[in-house]
């Protein structure tokens, strides 16, 4: 279930976050291990996106600790790190609603970001060329991003985050709005990304995708940790079924 080396890459310890009167994250603890594809699941509004926003620095947690472990094992407390600092550490994420630079072409969107994460322009260009092929957008590389359909926006969003050379990639509902065959293409990409050694945190509503893709899942409920384990085993647990389908489910 867990990868062999079992080294943590991110750890949340008793994390709390409130927005005014909304206690969105409540004493949340879980770890992500290097090399795994971890599914983060739970009913709508349980705090999955907020967790990603706390890990990547969009929001700052009120209490608890979020720790990032470098490749050499050194621990970094993330509270003091800005969003760009966290990206430099190797934390990448996609968005539920991708927003590419509309005035730039598909290639320029990737190249612009690659410039910030490579030593020379030549290296950045080469990286962008590889990535645009990887996400299968090379045939529209010179197209402006104003009218890209949803699936291509999602793949471009994946490409832009790959250009930051992440060690961990957090995918927040990257399948939403896709057809079944586009979903398969996306799942294939995620598998290949993981095979390159990139850890994946996969947030998804489509359970068949979670069971196909993930080594392990963490289930959240009302802002806190509910359970974790093998995807198929976890889905059978009465408390998980109840959280998804309501108290009356028999
Ligand atoms: N910026 C915000 N301001 C106020 N409430 C928020 C904000 N972000 C999230 N929340 C609330 O936090 C809870 C968790 O939301 P979210 O993390 O988006 O859930 P999920 O991604 O699991 O559907 C919800 O009640 C949501 O309304
Ligand atoms: Mg969400």
Coordinates of C-alpha atoms and ligand atoms in Angstrom, one line a residue:
X1 CA 0.0 0.0 0.0
X2 CA 2.8 2.4 1.0
X3 CA 5.9 2.8 -1.2
X4 CA 8.9 0.9 0.0
X5 CA 11.0 3.7 1.4
X6 CA 8.0 5.2 3.3
X7 CA 9.5 8.6 3.6
X8 CA 7.1 11.5 4.4
X9 CA 7.0 14.4 1.9
X10 CA 4.3 16.4 3.7
X11 CA 2.8 16.1 7.1
X12 CA -0.2 17.9 8.6
X13 CA -0.3 17.8 12.4
X14 CA -3.5 19.0 14.2
X15 CA -4.2 21.7 11.7
X16 CA -7.0 24.2 12.2
X17 CA -8.4 26.9 9.9
X18 CA -11.5 29.0 10.3
X19 CA -13.1 31.6 7.9
X20 CA -15.0 33.9 10.2
X21 CA -17.6 31.5 11.9
X22 CA -16.8 28.6 9.5
X23 CA -14.5 26.0 11.1
X24 CA -13.3 24.6 7.7
X25 CA -10.4 22.5 9.0
X26 CA -10.7 21.0 12.4
X27 CA -7.7 19.3 14.0
X28 CA -6.6 17.7 10.7
X29 CA -3.7 15.3 10.7
X30 CA -2.4 13.1 7.8
X31 CA 0.8 12.4 5.9
X32 CA 1.7 12.1 2.3
X33 CA 4.6 9.7 1.5
X34 CA 7.2 10.1 -1.2
X35 CA 6.3 8.2 -4.4
X36 CA 2.7 7.4 -3.7
X37 CA -0.6 8.5 -5.4
X38 CA -2.7 9.4 -2.4
X39 CA -6.4 10.0 -2.9
X40 CA -7.9 12.7 -0.7
X41 CA -11.7 12.2 -0.6
X42 CA -14.8 13.2 1.3
X43 CA -18.2 14.8 0.8
X44 CA -18.5 18.2 -0.8
X45 CA -17.5 21.0 1.6
X46 CA -15.4 18.7 3.9
X47 CA -12.3 20.8 3.4
X48 CA -10.3 19.1 0.6
X49 CA -9.5 22.2 -1.4
X50 CA -8.9 24.2 1.8
X51 CA -6.3 21.6 2.8
X52 CA -4.5 22.1 -0.6
X53 CA -4.7 25.8 -0.2
X54 CA -3.2 25.5 3.3
X55 CA -0.4 23.3 2.1
X56 CA 0.4 25.5 -0.9
X57 CA 0.2 28.8 1.1
X58 CA -2.9 30.3 -0.4
X59 CA -4.2 30.3 3.2
X60 CA -2.2 30.2 6.4
X61 CA -3.4 27.7 9.1
X62 CA -4.5 29.1 12.5
X63 CA -3.1 26.2 14.6
X64 CA -1.1 23.1 14.2
X65 CA 1.8 22.4 11.9
X66 CA 2.3 21.7 8.2
X67 CA 5.8 20.2 7.5
X68 CA 7.5 19.6 4.2
X69 CA 10.4 17.2 3.9
X70 CA 13.1 18.0 1.4
X71 CA 14.7 15.2 -0.7
X72 CA 17.6 15.1 1.9
X73 CA 15.0 14.6 4.7
X74 CA 15.4 18.1 6.1
X75 CA 12.1 19.4 7.6
X76 CA 10.6 22.8 6.7
X77 CA 7.8 24.3 8.7
X78 CA 5.6 25.8 6.0
X79 CA 3.8 28.5 8.0
X80 CA 6.5 31.0 7.2
X81 CA 6.9 30.1 3.6
X82 CA 5.3 32.2 0.8
X83 CA 3.4 30.6 -2.2
X84 CA 6.5 31.1 -4.5
X85 CA 8.8 29.7 -1.8
X86 CA 6.7 26.6 -1.5
X87 CA 6.7 26.2 -5.3
X88 CA 10.5 26.5 -5.2
X89 CA 10.6 23.8 -2.6
X90 CA 8.8 21.5 -5.1
X91 CA 5.1 21.8 -4.3
X92 CA 2.9 22.1 -7.4
X93 CA -0.9 22.2 -7.7
X94 CA -3.5 22.5 -10.4
X95 CA -6.8 24.4 -10.0
X96 CA -10.4 23.3 -10.1
X97 CA -10.9 26.2 -12.6
X98 CA -7.7 26.6 -14.6
X99 CA -6.8 30.2 -15.7
X100 CA -4.0 30.2 -18.3
X101 CA -2.4 33.5 -19.5
X102 CA -5.1 34.1 -22.1
X103 CA -3.0 36.4 -24.4
X104 CA -0.2 33.9 -24.7
X105 CA 0.0 30.8 -26.8
X106 CA -0.1 27.3 -25.3
X107 CA 3.7 27.0 -25.7
X108 CA 4.3 30.4 -24.3
X109 CA 2.2 29.6 -21.2
X110 CA 4.5 26.7 -20.4
X111 CA 7.8 28.4 -21.5
X112 CA 7.1 31.5 -19.4
X113 CA 6.9 29.3 -16.3
X114 CA 9.8 27.1 -17.3
X115 CA 12.0 30.2 -17.5
X116 CA 11.6 30.6 -13.8
X117 CA 12.6 27.1 -13.0
X118 CA 15.5 26.4 -15.3
X119 CA 19.1 27.9 -15.3
X120 CA 19.1 29.0 -18.9
X121 CA 16.6 29.9 -21.6
X122 CA 17.8 27.1 -23.7
X123 CA 17.0 24.6 -20.9
X124 CA 13.6 26.2 -20.3
X125 CA 12.8 26.0 -24.0
X126 CA 13.7 22.3 -24.2
X127 CA 11.7 21.6 -21.0
X128 CA 8.7 23.4 -22.4
X129 CA 9.0 21.4 -25.7
X130 CA 9.0 18.1 -23.8
X131 CA 6.1 19.1 -21.6
X132 CA 3.9 20.3 -24.4
X133 CA 4.3 16.9 -26.1
X134 CA 3.8 15.1 -22.8
X135 CA 0.4 16.7 -22.3
X136 CA -0.5 16.1 -26.0
X137 CA -1.0 19.8 -26.8
X138 CA 1.9 20.0 -29.3
X139 CA -0.5 20.2 -32.3
X140 CA -2.0 23.4 -30.8
X141 CA 1.2 24.8 -29.3
X142 CA 1.0 28.0 -31.3
X143 CA -2.7 28.6 -30.5
X144 CA -3.7 31.5 -28.1
X145 CA -5.5 30.3 -24.9
X146 CA -8.6 32.5 -25.2
X147 CA -10.8 29.8 -26.6
X148 CA -9.3 26.5 -25.3
X149 CA -11.9 23.8 -24.5
X150 CA -12.1 22.6 -20.9
X151 CA -10.0 19.4 -21.3
X152 CA -7.2 21.3 -23.0
X153 CA -7.3 24.0 -20.3
X154 CA -6.9 21.2 -17.7
X155 CA -4.0 19.6 -19.6
X156 CA -2.3 23.0 -20.0
X157 CA -2.7 23.6 -16.3
X158 CA -1.0 20.3 -15.7
X159 CA 1.8 21.3 -18.1
X160 CA 2.3 24.7 -16.4
X161 CA 2.7 23.0 -13.0
X162 CA 5.1 20.4 -14.5
X163 CA 7.2 23.3 -15.8
X164 CA 7.9 24.2 -12.1
X165 CA 9.6 20.8 -11.7
X166 CA 7.5 19.7 -8.7
X167 CA 8.4 16.8 -6.3
X168 CA 4.7 16.7 -5.2
X169 CA 1.8 17.5 -7.4
X170 CA -1.7 18.2 -6.0
X171 CA -4.5 17.7 -8.4
X172 CA -7.8 19.3 -7.3
X173 CA -10.7 17.7 -9.2
X174 CA -8.6 17.5 -12.4
X175 CA -11.3 15.3 -14.0
X176 CA -14.3 17.5 -13.4
X177 CA -16.0 18.4 -16.7
X178 CA -14.2 15.8 -18.8
X179 CA -15.8 13.0 -20.9
X180 CA -14.9 9.4 -20.0
X181 CA -12.3 9.2 -22.7
X182 CA -10.7 12.5 -21.7
X183 CA -10.7 11.2 -18.1
X184 CA -8.7 8.2 -19.2
X185 CA -6.2 10.4 -21.0
X186 CA -5.8 12.5 -17.8
X187 CA -5.5 9.4 -15.6
X188 CA -2.8 8.1 -18.0
X189 CA -0.9 11.3 -17.7
X190 CA -1.1 11.2 -13.9
X191 CA 0.3 7.6 -13.9
X192 CA 3.2 8.6 -16.1
X193 CA 3.9 11.7 -14.0
X194 CA 4.0 9.4 -10.9
X195 CA 6.3 6.9 -12.7
X196 CA 8.8 9.8 -13.2
X197 CA 9.0 9.9 -9.4
X198 CA 6.6 12.7 -8.6
X199 CA 4.3 12.2 -5.6
X200 CA 0.7 12.8 -6.4
X201 CA -2.1 14.0 -4.1
X202 CA -5.3 13.3 -6.0
X203 CA -8.6 15.0 -5.0
X204 CA -11.5 13.5 -6.8
X205 CA -15.2 12.8 -6.7
X206 CA -15.2 10.1 -9.4
X207 CA -14.6 7.1 -7.1
X208 CA -13.9 4.7 -10.0
X209 CA -10.9 6.9 -10.9
X210 CA -9.7 7.0 -7.3
X211 CA -9.8 3.2 -7.0
X212 CA -8.1 2.7 -10.3
X213 CA -5.3 5.3 -9.7
X214 CA -4.6 5.6 -6.0
X215 CA -2.3 3.4 -3.8
X216 CA -4.0 4.7 -0.7
X217 CA -6.8 7.1 0.3
X218 CA -7.4 9.5 3.2
X219 CA -11.1 10.3 3.9
X220 CA -12.1 13.6 5.4
X221 CA -15.4 14.6 7.0
X222 CA -16.4 18.0 8.2
X223 CA -12.8 19.3 8.2
X224 CA -11.1 16.5 10.0
X225 CA -9.5 13.1 9.3
X226 CA -12.0 10.2 9.2
X227 CA -10.1 7.1 8.1
X228 CA -7.4 6.0 5.6
X229 CA -6.3 2.8 3.8
X230 CA -6.6 0.8 0.7
X231 CA -9.1 2.5 -1.6
X232 CA -11.4 -0.5 -2.1
X233 CA -11.3 -1.4 1.5
X234 CA -12.0 2.1 2.7
X235 CA -15.0 2.5 0.4
X236 CA -16.6 -0.5 2.1
X237 CA -16.4 1.0 5.6
X238 CA -19.9 1.9 7.0
X239 CA -18.8 5.3 8.2
X240 CA -17.5 6.2 4.7
X241 CA -20.7 5.0 3.1
X242 CA -22.7 7.0 5.7
X243 CA -20.6 10.2 5.1
X244 CA -21.3 10.0 1.4
X245 CA -24.8 8.7 1.3
X246 CA -26.3 10.0 4.5
X247 CA -27.6 8.5 7.8
X248 CA -30.6 6.7 6.1
X249 CA -28.4 4.6 3.8
X250 CA -28.8 0.9 4.5
Ligands
LIG1 N1 -12.3 31.6 1.5 C1 -13.3 31.0 2.2 N2 -14.1 31.8 2.9 C2 -15.1 31.3 3.7 N3 -15.4 29.9 3.7 C3 -14.6 29.1 3.0 C4 -13.5 29.6 2.2 N4 -12.9 28.6 1.6 C5 -13.6 27.5 2.0 N5 -14.6 27.8 2.8 C6 -15.5 26.9 3.5 O1 -14.8 25.8 4.0 C7 -15.5 24.6 3.9 C8 -14.6 23.6 3.1 O2 -14.6 24.0 1.8 P1 -13.7 23.3 0.7 O3 -12.3 23.1 1.2 O4 -13.8 24.1 -0.6 O5 -14.4 21.9 0.5 P2 -14.2 20.7 -0.5 O6 -13.0 21.1 -1.4 O7 -13.9 19.5 0.2 O8 -15.5 20.6 -1.3 C9 -16.8 24.9 3.3 O9 -17.7 25.1 4.3 C10 -16.5 26.2 2.5 O10 -17.7 27.0 2.4
LIG2 MG1 -13.0 21.4 -3.6

